[in-house]
Short mmCIF file of C-alpha atoms in Angstrom, two decimals:
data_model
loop_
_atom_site.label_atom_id
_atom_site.label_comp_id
_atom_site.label_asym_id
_atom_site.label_seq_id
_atom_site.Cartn_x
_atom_site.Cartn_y
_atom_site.Cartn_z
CA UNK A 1 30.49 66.04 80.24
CA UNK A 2 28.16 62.98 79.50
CA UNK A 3 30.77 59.54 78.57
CA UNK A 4 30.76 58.52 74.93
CA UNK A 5 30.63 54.83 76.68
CA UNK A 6 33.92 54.23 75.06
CA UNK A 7 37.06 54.79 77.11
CA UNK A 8 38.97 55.79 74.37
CA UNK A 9 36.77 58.18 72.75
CA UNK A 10 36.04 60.29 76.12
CA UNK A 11 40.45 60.71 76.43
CA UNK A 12 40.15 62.02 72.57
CA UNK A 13 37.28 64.27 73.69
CA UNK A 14 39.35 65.70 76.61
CA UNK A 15 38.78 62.60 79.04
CA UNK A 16 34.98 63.04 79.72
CA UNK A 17 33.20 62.74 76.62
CA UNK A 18 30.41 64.67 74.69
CA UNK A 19 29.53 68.48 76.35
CA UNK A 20 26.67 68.07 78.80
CA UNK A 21 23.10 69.98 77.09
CA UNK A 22 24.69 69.19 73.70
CA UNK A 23 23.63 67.38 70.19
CA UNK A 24 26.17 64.80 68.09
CA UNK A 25 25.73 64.02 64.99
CA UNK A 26 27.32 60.79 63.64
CA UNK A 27 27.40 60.45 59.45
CA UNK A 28 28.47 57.79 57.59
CA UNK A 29 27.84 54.85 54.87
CA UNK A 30 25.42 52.17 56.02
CA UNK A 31 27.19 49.71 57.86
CA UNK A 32 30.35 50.94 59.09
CA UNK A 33 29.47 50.91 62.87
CA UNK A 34 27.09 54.53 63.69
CA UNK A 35 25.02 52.13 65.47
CA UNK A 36 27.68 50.74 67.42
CA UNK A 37 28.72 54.15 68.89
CA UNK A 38 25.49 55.13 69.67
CA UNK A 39 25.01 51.44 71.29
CA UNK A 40 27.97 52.29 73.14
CA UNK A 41 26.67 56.01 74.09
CA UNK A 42 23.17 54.06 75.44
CA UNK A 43 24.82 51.60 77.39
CA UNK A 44 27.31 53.64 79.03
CA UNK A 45 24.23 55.99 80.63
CA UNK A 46 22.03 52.96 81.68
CA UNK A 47 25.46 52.20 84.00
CA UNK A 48 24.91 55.24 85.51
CA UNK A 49 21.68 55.31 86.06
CA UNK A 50 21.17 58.32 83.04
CA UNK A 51 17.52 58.12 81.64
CA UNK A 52 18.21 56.58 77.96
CA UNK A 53 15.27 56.86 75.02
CA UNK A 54 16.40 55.04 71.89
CA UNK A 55 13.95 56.03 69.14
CA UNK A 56 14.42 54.37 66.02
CA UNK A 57 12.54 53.22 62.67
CA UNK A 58 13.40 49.71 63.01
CA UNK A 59 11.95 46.92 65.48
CA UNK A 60 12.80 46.50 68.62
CA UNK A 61 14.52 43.30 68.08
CA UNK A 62 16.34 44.16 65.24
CA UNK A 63 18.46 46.80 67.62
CA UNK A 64 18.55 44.36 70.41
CA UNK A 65 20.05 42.29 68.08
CA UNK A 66 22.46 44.00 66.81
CA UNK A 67 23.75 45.35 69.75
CA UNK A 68 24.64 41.95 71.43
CA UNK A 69 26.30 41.70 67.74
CA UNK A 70 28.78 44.87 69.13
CA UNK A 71 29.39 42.89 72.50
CA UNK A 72 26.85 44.39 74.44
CA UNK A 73 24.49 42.86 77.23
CA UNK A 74 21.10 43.52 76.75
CA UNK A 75 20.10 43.24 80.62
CA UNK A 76 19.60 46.80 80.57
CA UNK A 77 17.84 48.31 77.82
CA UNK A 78 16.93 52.03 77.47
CA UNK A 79 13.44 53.07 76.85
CA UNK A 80 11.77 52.96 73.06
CA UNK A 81 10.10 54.38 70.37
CA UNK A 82 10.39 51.75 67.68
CA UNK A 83 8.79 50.92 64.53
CA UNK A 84 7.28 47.70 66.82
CA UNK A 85 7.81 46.20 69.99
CA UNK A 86 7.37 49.23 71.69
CA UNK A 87 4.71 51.17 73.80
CA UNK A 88 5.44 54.19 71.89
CA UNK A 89 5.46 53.53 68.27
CA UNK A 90 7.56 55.14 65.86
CA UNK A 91 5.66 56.33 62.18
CA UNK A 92 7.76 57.95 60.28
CA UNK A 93 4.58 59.24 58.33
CA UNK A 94 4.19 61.30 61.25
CA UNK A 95 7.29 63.37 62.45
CA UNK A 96 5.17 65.65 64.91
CA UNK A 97 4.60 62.35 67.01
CA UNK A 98 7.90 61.13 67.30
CA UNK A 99 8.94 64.58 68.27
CA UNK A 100 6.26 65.03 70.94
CA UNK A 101 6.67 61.21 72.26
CA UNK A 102 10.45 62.04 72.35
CA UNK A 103 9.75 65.66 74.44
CA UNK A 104 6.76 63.72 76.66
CA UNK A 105 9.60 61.25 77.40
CA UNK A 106 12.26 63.72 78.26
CA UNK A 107 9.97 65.89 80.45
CA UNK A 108 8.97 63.08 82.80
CA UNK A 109 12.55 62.49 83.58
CA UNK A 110 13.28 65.74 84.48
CA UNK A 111 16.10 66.01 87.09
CA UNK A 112 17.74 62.74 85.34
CA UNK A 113 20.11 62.82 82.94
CA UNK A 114 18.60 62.20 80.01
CA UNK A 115 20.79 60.45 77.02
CA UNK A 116 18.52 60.04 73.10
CA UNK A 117 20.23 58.22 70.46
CA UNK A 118 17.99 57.81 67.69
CA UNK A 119 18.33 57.16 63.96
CA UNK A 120 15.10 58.70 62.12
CA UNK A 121 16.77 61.63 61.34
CA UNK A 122 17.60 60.47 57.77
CA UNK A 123 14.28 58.70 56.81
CA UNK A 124 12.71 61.92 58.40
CA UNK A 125 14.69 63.96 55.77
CA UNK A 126 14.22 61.86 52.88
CA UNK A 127 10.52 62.21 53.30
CA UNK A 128 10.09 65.93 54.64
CA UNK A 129 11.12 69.17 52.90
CA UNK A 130 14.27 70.29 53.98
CA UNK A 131 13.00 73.48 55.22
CA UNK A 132 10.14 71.68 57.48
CA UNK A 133 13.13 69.06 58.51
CA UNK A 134 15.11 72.07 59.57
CA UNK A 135 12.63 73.73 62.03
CA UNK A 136 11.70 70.16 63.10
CA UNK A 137 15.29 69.57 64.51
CA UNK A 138 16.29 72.74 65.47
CA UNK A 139 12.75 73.29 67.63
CA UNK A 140 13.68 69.56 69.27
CA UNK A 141 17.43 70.00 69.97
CA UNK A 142 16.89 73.10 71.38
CA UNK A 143 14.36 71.85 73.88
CA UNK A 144 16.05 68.63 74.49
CA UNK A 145 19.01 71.10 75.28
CA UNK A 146 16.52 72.97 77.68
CA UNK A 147 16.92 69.81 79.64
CA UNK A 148 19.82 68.02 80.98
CA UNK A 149 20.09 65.99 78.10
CA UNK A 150 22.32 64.64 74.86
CA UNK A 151 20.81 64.59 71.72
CA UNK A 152 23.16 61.40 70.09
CA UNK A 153 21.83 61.05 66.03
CA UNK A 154 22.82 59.25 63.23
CA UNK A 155 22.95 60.09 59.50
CA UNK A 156 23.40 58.20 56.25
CA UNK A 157 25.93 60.53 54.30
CA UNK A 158 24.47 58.27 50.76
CA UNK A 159 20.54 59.40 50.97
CA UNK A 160 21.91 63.16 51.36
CA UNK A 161 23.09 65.73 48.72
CA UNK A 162 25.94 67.57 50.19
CA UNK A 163 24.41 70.80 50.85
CA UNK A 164 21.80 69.01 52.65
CA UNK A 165 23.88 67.50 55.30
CA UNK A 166 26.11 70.66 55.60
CA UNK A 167 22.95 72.28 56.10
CA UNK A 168 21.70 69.91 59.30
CA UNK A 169 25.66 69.90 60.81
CA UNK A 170 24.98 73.35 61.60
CA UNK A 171 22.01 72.20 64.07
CA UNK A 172 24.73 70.00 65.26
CA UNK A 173 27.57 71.02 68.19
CA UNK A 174 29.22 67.62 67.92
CA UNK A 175 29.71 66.12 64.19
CA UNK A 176 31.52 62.73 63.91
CA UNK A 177 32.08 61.65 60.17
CA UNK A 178 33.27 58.01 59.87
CA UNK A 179 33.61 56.21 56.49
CA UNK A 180 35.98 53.49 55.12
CA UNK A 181 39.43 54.48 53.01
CA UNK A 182 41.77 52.65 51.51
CA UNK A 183 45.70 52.71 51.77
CA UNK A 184 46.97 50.29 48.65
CA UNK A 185 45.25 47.31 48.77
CA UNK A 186 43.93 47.73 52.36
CA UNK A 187 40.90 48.85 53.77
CA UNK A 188 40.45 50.59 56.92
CA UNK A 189 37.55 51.82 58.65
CA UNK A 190 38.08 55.66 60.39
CA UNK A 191 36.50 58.42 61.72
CA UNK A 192 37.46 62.01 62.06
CA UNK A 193 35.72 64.52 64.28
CA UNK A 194 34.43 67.65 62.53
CA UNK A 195 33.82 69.47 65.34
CA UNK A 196 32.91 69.40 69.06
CA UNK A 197 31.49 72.46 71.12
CA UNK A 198 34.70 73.75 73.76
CA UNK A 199 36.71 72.06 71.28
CA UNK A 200 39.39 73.13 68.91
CA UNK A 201 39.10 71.70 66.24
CA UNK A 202 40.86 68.00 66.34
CA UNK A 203 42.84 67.17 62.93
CA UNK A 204 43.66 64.12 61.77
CA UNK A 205 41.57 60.77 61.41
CA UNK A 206 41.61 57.51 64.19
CA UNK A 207 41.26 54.07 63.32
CA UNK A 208 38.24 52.39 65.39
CA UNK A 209 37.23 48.74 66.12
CA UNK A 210 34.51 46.80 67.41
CA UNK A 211 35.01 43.59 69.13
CA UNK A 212 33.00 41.64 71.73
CA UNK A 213 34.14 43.33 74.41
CA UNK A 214 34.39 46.97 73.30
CA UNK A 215 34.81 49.61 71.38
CA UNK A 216 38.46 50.66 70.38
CA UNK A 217 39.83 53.76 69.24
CA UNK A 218 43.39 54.79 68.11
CA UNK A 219 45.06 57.94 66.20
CA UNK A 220 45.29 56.52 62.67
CA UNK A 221 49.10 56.69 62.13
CA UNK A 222 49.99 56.14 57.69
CA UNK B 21 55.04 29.07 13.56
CA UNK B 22 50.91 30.14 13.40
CA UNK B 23 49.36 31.33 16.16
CA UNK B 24 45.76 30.62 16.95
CA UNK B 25 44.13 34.29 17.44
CA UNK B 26 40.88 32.81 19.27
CA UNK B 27 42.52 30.74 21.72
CA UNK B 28 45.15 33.75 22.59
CA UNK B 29 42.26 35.83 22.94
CA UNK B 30 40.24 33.80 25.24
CA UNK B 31 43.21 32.55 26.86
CA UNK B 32 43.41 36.76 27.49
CA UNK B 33 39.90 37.38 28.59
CA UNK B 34 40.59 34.46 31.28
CA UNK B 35 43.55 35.78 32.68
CA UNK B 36 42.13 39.17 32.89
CA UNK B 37 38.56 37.87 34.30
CA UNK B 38 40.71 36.33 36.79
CA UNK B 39 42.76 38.77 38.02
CA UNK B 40 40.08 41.14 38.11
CA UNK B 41 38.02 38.59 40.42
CA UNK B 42 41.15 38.03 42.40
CA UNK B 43 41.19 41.31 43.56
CA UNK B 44 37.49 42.02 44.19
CA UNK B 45 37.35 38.72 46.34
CA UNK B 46 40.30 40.22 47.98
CA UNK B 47 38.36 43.71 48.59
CA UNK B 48 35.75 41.52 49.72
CA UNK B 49 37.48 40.24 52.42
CA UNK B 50 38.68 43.60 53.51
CA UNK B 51 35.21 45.08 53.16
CA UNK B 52 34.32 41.72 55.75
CA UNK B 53 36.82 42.82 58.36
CA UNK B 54 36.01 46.90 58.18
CA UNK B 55 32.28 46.28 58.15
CA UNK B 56 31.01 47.02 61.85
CA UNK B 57 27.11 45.79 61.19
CA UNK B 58 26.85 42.32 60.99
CA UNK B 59 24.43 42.56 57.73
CA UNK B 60 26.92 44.12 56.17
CA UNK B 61 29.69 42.06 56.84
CA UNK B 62 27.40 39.17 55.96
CA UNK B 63 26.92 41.17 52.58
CA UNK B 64 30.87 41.37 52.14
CA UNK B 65 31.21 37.29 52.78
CA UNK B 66 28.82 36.90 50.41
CA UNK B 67 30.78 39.04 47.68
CA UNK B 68 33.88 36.39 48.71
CA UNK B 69 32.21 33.81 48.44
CA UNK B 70 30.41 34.37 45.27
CA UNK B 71 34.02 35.48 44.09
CA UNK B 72 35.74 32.58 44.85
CA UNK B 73 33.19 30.42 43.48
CA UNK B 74 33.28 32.21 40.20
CA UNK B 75 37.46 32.30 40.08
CA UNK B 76 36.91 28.29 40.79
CA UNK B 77 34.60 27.83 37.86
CA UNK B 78 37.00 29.84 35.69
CA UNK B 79 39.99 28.21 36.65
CA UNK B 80 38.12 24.85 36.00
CA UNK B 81 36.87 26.28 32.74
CA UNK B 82 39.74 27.33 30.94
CA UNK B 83 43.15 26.56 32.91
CA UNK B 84 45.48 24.62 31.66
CA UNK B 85 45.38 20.49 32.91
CA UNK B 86 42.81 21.98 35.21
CA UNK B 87 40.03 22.34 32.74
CA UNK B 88 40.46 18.69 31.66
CA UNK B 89 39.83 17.12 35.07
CA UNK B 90 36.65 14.98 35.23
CA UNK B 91 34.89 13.90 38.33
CA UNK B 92 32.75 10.77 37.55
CA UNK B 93 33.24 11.73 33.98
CA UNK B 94 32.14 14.72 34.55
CA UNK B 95 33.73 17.98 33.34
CA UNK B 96 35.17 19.74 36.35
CA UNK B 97 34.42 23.18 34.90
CA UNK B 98 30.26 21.79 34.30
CA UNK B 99 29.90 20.82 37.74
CA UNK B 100 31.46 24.51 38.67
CA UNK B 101 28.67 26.31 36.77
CA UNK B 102 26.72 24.31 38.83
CA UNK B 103 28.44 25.72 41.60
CA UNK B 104 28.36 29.69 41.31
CA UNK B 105 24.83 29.31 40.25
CA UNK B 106 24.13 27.85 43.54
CA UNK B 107 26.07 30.75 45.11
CA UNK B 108 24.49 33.44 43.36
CA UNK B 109 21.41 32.73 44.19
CA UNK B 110 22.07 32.75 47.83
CA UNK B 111 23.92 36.25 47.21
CA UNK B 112 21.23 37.48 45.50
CA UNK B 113 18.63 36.54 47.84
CA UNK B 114 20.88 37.96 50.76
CA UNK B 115 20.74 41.25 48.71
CA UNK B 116 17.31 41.41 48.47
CA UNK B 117 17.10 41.09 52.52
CA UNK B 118 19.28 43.20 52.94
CA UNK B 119 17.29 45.91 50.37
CA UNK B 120 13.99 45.24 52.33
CA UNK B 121 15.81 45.57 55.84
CA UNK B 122 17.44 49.55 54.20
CA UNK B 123 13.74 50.09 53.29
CA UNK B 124 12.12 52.48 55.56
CA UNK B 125 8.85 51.10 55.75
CA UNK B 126 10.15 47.72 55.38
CA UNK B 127 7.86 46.29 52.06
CA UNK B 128 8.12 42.76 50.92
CA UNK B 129 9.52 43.56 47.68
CA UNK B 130 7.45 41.06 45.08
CA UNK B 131 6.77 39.40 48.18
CA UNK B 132 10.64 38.11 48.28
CA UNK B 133 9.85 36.96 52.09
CA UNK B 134 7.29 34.41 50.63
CA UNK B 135 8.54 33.76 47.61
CA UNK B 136 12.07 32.46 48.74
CA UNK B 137 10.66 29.99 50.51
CA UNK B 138 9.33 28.01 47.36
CA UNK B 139 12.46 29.65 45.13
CA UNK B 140 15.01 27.99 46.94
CA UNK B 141 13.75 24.14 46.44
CA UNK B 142 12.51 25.35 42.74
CA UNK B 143 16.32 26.93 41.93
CA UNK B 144 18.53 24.35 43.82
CA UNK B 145 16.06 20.92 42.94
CA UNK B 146 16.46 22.45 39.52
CA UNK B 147 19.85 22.50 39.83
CA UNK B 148 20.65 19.00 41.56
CA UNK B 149 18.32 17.46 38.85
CA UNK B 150 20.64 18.46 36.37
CA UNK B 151 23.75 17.34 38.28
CA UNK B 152 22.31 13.79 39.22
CA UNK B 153 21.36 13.48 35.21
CA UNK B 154 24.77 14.46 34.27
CA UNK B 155 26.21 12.36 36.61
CA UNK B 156 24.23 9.43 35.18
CA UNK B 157 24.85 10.34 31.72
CA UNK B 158 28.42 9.85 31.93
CA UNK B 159 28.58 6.51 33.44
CA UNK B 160 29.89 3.78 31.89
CA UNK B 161 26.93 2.12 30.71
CA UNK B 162 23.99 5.00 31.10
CA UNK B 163 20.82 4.11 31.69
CA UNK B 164 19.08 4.45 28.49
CA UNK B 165 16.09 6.66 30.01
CA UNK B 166 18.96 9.09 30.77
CA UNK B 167 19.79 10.55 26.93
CA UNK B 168 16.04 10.63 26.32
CA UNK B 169 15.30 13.03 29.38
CA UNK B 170 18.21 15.12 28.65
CA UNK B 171 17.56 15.72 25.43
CA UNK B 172 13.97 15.88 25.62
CA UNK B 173 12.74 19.48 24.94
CA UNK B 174 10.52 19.22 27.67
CA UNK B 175 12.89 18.52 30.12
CA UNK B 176 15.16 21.32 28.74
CA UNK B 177 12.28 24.23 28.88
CA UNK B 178 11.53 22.90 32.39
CA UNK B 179 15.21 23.26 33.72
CA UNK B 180 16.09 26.04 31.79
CA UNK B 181 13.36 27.58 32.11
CA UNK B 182 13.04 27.20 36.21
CA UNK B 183 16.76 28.39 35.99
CA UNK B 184 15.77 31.61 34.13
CA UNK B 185 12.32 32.43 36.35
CA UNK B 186 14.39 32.18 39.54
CA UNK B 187 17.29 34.24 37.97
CA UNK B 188 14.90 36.45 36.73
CA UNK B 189 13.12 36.94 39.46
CA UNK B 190 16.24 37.79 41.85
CA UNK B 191 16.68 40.65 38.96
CA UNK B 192 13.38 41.91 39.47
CA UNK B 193 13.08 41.94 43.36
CA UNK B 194 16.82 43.33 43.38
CA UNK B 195 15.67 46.67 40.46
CA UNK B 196 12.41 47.07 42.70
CA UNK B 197 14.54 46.79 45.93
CA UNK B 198 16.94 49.26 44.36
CA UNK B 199 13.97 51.77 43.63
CA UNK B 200 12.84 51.47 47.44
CA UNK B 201 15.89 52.03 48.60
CA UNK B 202 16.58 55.47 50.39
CA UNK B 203 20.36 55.70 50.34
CA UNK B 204 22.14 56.74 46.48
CA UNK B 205 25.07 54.47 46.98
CA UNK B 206 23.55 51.66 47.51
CA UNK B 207 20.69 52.34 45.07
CA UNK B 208 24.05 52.09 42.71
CA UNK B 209 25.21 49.16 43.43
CA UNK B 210 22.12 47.30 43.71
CA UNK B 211 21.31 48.36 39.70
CA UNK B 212 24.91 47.67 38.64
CA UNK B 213 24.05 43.96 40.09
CA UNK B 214 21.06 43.96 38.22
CA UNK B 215 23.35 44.30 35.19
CA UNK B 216 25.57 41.62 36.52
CA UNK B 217 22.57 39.08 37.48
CA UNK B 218 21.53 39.97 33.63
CA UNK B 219 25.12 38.90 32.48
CA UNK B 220 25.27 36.29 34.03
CA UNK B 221 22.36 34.44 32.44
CA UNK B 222 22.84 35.57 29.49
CA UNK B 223 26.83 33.92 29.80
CA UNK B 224 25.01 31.00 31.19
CA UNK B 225 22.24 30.44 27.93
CA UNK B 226 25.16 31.20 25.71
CA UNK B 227 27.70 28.41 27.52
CA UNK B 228 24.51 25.98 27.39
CA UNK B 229 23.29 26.95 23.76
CA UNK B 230 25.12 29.29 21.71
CA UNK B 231 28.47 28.29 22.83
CA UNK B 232 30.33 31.16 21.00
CA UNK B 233 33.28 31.65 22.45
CA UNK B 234 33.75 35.08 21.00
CA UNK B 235 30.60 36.09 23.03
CA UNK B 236 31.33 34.45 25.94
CA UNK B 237 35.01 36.43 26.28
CA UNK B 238 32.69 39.38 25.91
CA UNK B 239 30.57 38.03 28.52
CA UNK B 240 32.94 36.93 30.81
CA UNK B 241 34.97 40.92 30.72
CA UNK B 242 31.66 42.55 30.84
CA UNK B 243 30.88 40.25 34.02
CA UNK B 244 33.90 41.13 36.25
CA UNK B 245 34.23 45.01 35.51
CA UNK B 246 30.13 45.11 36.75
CA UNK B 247 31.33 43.19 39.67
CA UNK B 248 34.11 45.09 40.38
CA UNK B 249 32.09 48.12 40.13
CA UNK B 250 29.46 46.47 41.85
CA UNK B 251 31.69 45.69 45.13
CA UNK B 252 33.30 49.07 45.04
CA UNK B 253 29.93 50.96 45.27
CA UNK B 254 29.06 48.67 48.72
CA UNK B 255 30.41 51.47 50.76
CA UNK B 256 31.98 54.98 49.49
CA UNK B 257 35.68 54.22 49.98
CA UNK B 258 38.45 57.16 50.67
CA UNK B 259 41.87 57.25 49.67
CA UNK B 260 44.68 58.03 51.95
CA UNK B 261 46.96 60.30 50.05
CA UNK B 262 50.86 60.37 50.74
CA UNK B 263 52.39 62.31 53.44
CA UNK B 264 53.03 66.04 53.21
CA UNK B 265 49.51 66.82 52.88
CA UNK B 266 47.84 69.01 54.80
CA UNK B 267 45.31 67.71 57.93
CA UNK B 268 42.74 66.76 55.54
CA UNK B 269 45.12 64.24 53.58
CA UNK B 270 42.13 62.13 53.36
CA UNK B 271 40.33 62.85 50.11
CA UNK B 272 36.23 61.00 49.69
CA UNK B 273 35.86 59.62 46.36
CA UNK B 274 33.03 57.91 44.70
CA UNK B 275 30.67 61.14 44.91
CA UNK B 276 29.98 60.85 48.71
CA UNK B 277 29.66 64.12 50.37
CA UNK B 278 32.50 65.17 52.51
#
């Protein structure tokens, strides 16, 4: 089991986190804190000593910054493929790069632990057939899976019809929806967990926070 | 005993524009606290504080004893136009960086990056050259170059029109920013500000021009149902159903996918 990098979160997964060789999918509205988990997810691996590839569409130091924003140090940062301010650059205009950069990466860590959070897979689907999109991911989880890795991705539930993210959960062994709802005049940020491979499946909805010093997460009691 | 029918109904539309901004500044703050990303949250303040600044100049404009306090002889509720204009445009410009940022390939929409730079002296000189003129105008003893600048034509095309480029201009880079933008829900509630940013200046020619109140009441409604709609399409919000329902008790509204 690879730690979610928040305490919390690995007891609700059964104490260790997400299955080893496995890919999570997190989906929800811009804003509500995807990033942070995956922030979280990153950090926790450069602890312990995991290889960690970040590949995202936005600069460098846009993600930098907002992950001292979510409390964390920025000593240790994981590898990139970013729109700028990395080695590697990340085009969106060209998917077949960003998947081999992300393989090349992966394959010269082999014998590591090897953790990818990365958030192009929704500009990648908003500019790509569904179809294409579909082989695209399923070819790169399953070799990521080949090695001793975690696939960690996020998704924007607002650029995608329905069917459309149904369709790329099922690439998915781990799906994590979060989303804001209100109770009366009150609203409250939560996230349920649609499924998780070895798993049953886990009803209910939990309340999460981010402050400066972590990541919180509690069984959302009404 | 005769009633007045106008005042009643604009004493109506104020109580109703108020509540309704009452409790959007109040989802507002909410929105601030449940918003992980600090863009976002910055995006929620900015709802607040555009909401408060609007409930101010409303209160100012039509409460009772309120909406006859002067400063320097000033009307309170002119100086609070003042006021939410200078708010607005911040919002609006916080918006539009916040459109660019969602933008995949990041474009400078109308070249907003640039352009801010020279709108924010244009909009807010503008706006303080108005304010020191009023100011001056209500003295005691004016000076008597004061009542010829005001009420010189060129001097009104100049402020109203600088007012109505910027505003404008904010509607444009916001519609093109809503075009670029990837994600549905937000796409939403970027053109339903559009539609408030166009309200608004149209409330604002009509309170410096027109001055029909009739049109303004329609104005002012109008106003805070597109910003109420406008705040609730920030982020798809769920409703928490009563007990006794089943595990998923938790049922998505505002056409987000479940």
């Amino acid at each position: 089991m690879v730690s979610t990098g928040v305490p919390s979160l690995d007891n609700l997964l059964g104490s260790d986190g997400y299955p080893d060789k496995s890919a999570i999918l997190v989906v929800g509205p811009p804003g509500i804190g995807k990033e942070a988990l995956g922030y979280w997810f990153v950090r926790s691996g450069l602890i312990q000593g995991d290889y960690c590839l970040y590949v995202t569409h936005r600069p460098v130091t846009d993600v930098l910054r907002d992950m001292k924003g979510t409390g964390i140090s920025t000593e240790r940062v994981p590898e990139w493929i970013a729109s700028s301010g990395s080695p590697i650059k990340c085009d969106l205009r060209d998917a077949t790069s960003i998947s081999f950069n992300t393989k090349e990466a992966v394959k010269r860590n082999v014998g590591r632990r090897v953790r990818v959070a990365t958030d192009v897979l929704s500009p990648l689907l908003v500019l790509n057939p569904l179809a294409s999109m579909y082989n695209y991911w399923s070819q790169l989880v399953a070799e990521l899976k080949q090695q001793d890795s975690v696939l960690f991705a996020l998704a924007e539930d607002g650029m995608h019809p329905p069917n459309v993210l149904t369709t790329v959960e099922q690439l998915f062994d781990g799906v994590i929806e979060m989303r804001l709802y209100e109770e009366g005049l009150a609203i409250t940020p939560l996230f349920r967990v649609k499924k998780m491979l070895g798993l049953p499946p886990l009803h209910g909805y939990f309340r999460f926070s981010v402050t400066n010093t972590g990541m919180e997460v509690v069984p959302h009691v009404r | 005993m005769s009633v007045d029918l106008g005042a009643a109904i604009d004493s109506l539309a104020f109580l109703i524009v108020f509540i309704v901004y009452l409790f959007v500044t109040y989802r507002g703050a909410e929105m601030t606290r449940a918003f992980v990303n600090q863009v976002y949250r910055s995006r929620a303040r900015w709802i607040v504080a555009l909401g408060v600044a609007i409930l101010i100049n409303d209160v100012a404009g039509h409460a009772p004893y309120v909406s006859n306090v002067t400063i320097g002889g000033v009307p309170l509720g002119l100086l609070t136009i003042f006021l939410a204009l200078v708010v607005a445009f911040a919002f609006g410009d916080r918006t539009i960086l916040v459109t660019l940022e969602m933008d995949f390939f990041h474009r400078d929409t109308l070249h907003w990056r640039r352009f801010r730079y020279f709108a924010y002296p244009l909009f807010y000189g503008d706006l303080a050259s108005i304010t020191l003129l009023v100011f001056l105008a209500f003295l005691p003893s004016p000076p008597s170059w004061v009542s010829v600048v005001i009420n010189s034509p060129e001097f009104l095309a100049v402020f109203f029109g600088l007012l109505v480029f910027n505003l404008a201009y904010v509607v444009g880079a916001l519609f093109v920013g809503a075009r670029r933008t990837p994600d549905r829900i937000i796409r939403r509630h970027l053109i339903i500000l559009v539609l408030f940013f166009g309200i608004g200046t149209l409330s604002i020619i009509n309170d410096f021009t027109l001055s029909i109140t009739p049109l303004d009441d329609f104005l002012a409604l109008a106003g805070a149902y597109v910003w109420y709609r406008a705040t609730m399409t920030l982020s798809p919000i769920g409703r928490v159903e009563k007990e006794g329902a089943e595990a998923s008790a938790l049922v998505p509204q505002s056409g987000a996918p479940t």
